[in-house]
Tab-separated table of C-alpha atoms in Angstrom:
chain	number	residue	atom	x	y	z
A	11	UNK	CA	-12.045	10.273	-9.656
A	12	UNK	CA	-11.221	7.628	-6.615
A	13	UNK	CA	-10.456	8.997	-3.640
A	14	UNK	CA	-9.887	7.973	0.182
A	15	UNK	CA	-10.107	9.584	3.378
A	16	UNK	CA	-8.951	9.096	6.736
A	17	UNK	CA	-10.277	11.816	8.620
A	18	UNK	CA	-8.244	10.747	11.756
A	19	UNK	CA	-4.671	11.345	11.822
A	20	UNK	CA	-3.358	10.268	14.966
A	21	UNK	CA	-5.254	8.461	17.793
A	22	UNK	CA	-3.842	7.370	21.238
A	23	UNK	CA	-5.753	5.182	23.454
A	24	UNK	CA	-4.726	3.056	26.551
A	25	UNK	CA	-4.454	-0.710	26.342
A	26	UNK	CA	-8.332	-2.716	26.543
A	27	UNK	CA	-9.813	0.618	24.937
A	28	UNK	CA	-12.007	-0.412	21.445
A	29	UNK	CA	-10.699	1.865	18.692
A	30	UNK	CA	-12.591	2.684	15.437
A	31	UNK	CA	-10.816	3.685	12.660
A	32	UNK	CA	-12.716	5.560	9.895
A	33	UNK	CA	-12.310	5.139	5.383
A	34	UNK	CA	-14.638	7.254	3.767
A	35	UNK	CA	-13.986	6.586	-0.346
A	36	UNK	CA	-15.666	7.961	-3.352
A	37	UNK	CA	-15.579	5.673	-6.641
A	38	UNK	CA	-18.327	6.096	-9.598
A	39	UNK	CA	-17.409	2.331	-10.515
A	40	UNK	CA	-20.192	-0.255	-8.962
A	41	UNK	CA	-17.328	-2.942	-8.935
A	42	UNK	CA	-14.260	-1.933	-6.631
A	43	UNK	CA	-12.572	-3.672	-3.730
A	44	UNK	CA	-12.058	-1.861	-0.610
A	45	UNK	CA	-8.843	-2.947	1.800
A	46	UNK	CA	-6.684	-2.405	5.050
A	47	UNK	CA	-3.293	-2.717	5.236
A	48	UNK	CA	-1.340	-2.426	8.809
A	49	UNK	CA	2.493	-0.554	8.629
A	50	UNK	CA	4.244	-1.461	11.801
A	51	UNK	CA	7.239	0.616	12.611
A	52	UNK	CA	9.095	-1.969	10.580
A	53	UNK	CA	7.889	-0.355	7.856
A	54	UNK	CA	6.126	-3.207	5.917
A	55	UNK	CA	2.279	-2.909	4.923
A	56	UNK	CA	0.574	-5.981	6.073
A	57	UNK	CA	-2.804	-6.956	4.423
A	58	UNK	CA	-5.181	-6.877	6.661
A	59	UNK	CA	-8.553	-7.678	4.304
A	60	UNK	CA	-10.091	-7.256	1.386
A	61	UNK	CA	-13.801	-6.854	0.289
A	62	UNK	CA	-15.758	-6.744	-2.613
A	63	UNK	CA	-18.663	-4.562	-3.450
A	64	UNK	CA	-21.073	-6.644	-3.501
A	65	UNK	CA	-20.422	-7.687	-0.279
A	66	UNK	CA	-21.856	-5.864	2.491
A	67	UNK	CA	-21.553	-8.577	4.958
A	68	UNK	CA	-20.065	-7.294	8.260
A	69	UNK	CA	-16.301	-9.305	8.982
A	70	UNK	CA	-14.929	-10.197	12.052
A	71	UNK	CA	-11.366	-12.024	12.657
A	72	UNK	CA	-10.681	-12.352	16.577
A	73	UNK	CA	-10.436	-8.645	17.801
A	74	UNK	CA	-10.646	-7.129	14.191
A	75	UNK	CA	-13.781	-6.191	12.726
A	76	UNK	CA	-14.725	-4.512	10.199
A	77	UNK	CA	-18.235	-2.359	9.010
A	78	UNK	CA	-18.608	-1.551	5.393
A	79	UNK	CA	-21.681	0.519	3.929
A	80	UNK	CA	-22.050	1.732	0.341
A	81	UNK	CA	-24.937	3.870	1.643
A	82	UNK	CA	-22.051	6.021	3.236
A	83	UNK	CA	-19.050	4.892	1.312
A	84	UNK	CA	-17.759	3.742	4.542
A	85	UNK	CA	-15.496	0.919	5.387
A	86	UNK	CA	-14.679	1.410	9.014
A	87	UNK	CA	-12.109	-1.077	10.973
A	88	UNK	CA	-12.514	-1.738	14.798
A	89	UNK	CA	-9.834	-3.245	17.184
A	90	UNK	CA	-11.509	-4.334	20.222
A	91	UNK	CA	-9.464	-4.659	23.168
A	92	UNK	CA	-6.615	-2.980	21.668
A	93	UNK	CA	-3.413	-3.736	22.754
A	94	UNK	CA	0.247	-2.310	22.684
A	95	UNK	CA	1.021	-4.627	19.591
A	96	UNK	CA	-1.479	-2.644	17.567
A	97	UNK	CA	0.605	0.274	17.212
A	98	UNK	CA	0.920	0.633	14.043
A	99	UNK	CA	-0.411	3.038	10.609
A	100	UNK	CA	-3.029	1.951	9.185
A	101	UNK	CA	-3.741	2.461	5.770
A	102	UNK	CA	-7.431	1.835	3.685
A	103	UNK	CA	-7.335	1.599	0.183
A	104	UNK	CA	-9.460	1.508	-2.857
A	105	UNK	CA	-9.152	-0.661	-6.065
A	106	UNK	CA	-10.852	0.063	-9.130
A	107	UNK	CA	-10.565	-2.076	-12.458
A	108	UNK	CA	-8.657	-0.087	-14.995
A	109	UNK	CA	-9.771	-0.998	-18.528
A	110	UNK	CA	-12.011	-3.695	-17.265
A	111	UNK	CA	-8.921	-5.612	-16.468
A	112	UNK	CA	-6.058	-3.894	-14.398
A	113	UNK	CA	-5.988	-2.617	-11.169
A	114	UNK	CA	-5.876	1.301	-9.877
A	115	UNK	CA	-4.923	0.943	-6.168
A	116	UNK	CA	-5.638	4.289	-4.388
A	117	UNK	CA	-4.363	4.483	-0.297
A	118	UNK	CA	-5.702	6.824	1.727
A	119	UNK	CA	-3.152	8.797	4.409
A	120	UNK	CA	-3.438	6.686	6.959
A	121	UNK	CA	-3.707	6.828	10.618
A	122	UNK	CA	-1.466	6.509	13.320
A	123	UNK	CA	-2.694	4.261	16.246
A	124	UNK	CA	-0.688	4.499	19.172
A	125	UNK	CA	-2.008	2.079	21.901
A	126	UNK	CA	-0.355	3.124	25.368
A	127	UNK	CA	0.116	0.514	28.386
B	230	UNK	CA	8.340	-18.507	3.474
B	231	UNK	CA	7.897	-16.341	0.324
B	232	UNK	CA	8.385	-12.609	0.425
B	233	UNK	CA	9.378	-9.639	-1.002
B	234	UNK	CA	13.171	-8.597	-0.180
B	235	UNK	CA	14.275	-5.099	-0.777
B	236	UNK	CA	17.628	-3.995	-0.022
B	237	UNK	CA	19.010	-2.003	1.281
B	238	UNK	CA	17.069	-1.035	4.559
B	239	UNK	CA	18.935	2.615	4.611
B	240	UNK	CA	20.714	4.499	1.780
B	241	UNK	CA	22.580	7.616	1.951
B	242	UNK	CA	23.261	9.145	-1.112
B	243	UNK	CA	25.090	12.872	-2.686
B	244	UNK	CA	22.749	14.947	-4.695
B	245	UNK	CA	23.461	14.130	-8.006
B	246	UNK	CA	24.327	10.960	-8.085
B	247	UNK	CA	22.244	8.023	-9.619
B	248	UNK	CA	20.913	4.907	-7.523
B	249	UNK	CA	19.328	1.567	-7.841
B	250	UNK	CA	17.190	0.080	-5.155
B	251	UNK	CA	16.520	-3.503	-5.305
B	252	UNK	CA	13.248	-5.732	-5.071
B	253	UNK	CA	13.759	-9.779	-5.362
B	254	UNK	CA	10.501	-11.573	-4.546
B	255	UNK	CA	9.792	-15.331	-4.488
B	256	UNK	CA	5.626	-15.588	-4.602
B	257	UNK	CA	5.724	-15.862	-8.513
B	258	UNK	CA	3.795	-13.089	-8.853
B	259	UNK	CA	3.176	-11.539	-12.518
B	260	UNK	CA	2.421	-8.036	-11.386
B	261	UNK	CA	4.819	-5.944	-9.230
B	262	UNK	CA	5.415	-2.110	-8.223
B	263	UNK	CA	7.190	0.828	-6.874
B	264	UNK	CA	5.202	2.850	-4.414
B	265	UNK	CA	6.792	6.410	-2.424
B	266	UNK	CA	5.856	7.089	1.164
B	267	UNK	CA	6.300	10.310	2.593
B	268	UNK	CA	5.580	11.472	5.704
B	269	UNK	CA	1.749	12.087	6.484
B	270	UNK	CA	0.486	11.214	3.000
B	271	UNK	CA	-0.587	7.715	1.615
B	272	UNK	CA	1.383	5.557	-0.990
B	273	UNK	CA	2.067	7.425	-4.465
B	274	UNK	CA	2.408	4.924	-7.618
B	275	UNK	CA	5.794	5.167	-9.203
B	276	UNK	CA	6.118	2.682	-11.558
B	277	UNK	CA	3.972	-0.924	-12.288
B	278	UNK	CA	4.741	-4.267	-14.052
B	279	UNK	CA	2.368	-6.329	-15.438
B	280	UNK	CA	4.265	-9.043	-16.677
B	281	UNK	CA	8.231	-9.558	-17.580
B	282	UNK	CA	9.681	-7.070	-20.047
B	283	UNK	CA	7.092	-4.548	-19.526
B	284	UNK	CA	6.502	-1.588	-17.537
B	285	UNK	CA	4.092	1.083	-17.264
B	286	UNK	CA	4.375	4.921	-15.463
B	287	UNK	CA	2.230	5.234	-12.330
B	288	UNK	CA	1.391	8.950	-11.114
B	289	UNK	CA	4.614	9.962	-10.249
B	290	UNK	CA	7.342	8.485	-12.478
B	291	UNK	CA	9.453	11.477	-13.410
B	292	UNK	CA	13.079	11.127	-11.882
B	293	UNK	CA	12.178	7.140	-11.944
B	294	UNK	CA	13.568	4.470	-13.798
B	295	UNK	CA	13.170	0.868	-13.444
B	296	UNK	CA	13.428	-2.736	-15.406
B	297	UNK	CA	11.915	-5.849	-15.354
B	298	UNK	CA	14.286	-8.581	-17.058
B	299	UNK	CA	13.176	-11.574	-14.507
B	300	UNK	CA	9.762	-12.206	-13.130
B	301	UNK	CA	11.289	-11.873	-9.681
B	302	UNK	CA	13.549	-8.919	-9.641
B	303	UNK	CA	11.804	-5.254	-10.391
B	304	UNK	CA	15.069	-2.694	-9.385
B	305	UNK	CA	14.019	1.148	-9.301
B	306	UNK	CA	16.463	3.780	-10.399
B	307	UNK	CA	16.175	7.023	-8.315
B	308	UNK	CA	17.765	9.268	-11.171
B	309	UNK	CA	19.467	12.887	-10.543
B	310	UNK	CA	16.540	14.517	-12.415
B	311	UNK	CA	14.245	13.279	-9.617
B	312	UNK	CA	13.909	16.557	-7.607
B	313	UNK	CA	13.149	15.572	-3.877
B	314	UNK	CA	14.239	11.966	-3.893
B	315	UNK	CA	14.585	11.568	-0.122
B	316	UNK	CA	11.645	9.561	1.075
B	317	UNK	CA	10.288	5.448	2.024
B	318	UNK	CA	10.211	3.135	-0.886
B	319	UNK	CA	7.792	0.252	-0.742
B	320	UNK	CA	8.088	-2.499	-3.894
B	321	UNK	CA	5.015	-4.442	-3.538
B	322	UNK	CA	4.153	-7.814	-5.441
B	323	UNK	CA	0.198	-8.988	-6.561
B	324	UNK	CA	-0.497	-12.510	-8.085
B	325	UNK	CA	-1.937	-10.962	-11.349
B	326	UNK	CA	-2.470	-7.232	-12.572
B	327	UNK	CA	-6.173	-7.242	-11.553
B	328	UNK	CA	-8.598	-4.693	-8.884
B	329	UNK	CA	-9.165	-7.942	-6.222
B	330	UNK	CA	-5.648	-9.026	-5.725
B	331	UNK	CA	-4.104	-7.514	-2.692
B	332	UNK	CA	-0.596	-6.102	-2.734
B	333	UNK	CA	2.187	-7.512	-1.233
B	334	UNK	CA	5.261	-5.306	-0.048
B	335	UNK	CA	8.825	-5.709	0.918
B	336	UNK	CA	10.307	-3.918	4.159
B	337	UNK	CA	10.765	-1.020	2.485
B	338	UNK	CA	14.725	1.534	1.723
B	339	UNK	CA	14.566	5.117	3.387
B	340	UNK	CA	16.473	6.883	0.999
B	341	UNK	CA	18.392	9.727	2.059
B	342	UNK	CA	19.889	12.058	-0.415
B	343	UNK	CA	21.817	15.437	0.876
């Protein structure tokens, strides 16, 4: 069965600190997408990325980046420079195909990043 | 700008009663869902839609009720038979039922039943 975990529950760091968050999943499929999704206190998950696979190729988007490894069913998100904006729960998630065709999304539960000025 | 709009943000409700929280969203997605949040644990599946007219049970559907007569309205029913109904719902949106398309989701309703 899919499953993800997010070992950390809450972190606090001060502003300009790097933060790594950690995803640990466990799938049997070989095709799955892995993603992170950002819940500001608004309450709304934003998408944050999504990767394939078959894709082991590190990401990076301006202070997010993001380290994925099948060798330790990892998919580990980094905010460099973190600032108070960041403050948010973060969620990873795993998507399996469901009768070679449909989706089963499961969301790990989450960590709360708490950036303080 | 597309989005997902649910409404209400807050709803109170007395045990026992019935109520309808709604989800309008304007991305023309196919596929859309009902997900629960409580507090400390991740998003649990209530109920999916593929395409109009049909819906499917996720994991924890008992208590739930919802319909899908329009591509862009999915409303969920929070029934009296649903035992702890007092939590965050999340309706999400995806362009087509499939593993690689990323969810989409609405503000959320806290639901409040006493």
């Amino acid at each position: 069965a899919q499953k993800v975990t997010q070992a950390q529950t809450e972190i606090s760091v001060v502003e300009k600190e790097d933060v790594t968050l950690d995803c640990v999943y466990e799938t049997r499929d070989t095709t799955y997408y892995l993603f992170w999704y950002k819940q500001p206190p608004s309450g709304e998950l934003v998408f944050l990325i999504r990767r394939n696979s078959f894709d082991e190729q590190n990401e990076i988007s301006g202070r997010y980046s993001w380290n994925f490894q099948k060798s330790t069913s990892s998919f580990n998100f980094t905010i460099t420079a973190s600032q108070v904006v960041d403050s948010a729960v973060y969620f990873c998630a795993l998507s399996e195909a469901k009768d070679n065709y449909g989706q089963n999304f499961v969301f790990g539960p989450g960590t709360r990043l708490s950036v303080l000025p | 700008d597309g989005g997902i709009t649910q409404s209400p943000k807050y709803l109170f409700r007395k045990e026992g009663q019935n109520v309808t929280l709604s989800c309008e969203q304007n991305l023309n997605h196919d596929a859309m869902y009902w997900y629960r949040q409580d507090p400390g644990q991740g998003l649990r599946l209530i109920y999916y839609s593929q395409i109009v007219n049909d819906f499917q049970k996720g994991d924890i559907a008992e208590g739930y009720s919802v319909s899908r007569e329009k591509k862009e309205s999915f409303p969920l029913t929070v029934t009296s038979a649903q035992k702890n109904p007092t939590a965050f719902y999340l309706c999400a949106s995806s362009s087509r039922y499939r593993a690689d398309s990323p969810l989409h989701f609405g503000n959320g309703t806290r639901l409040t039943v006493t």
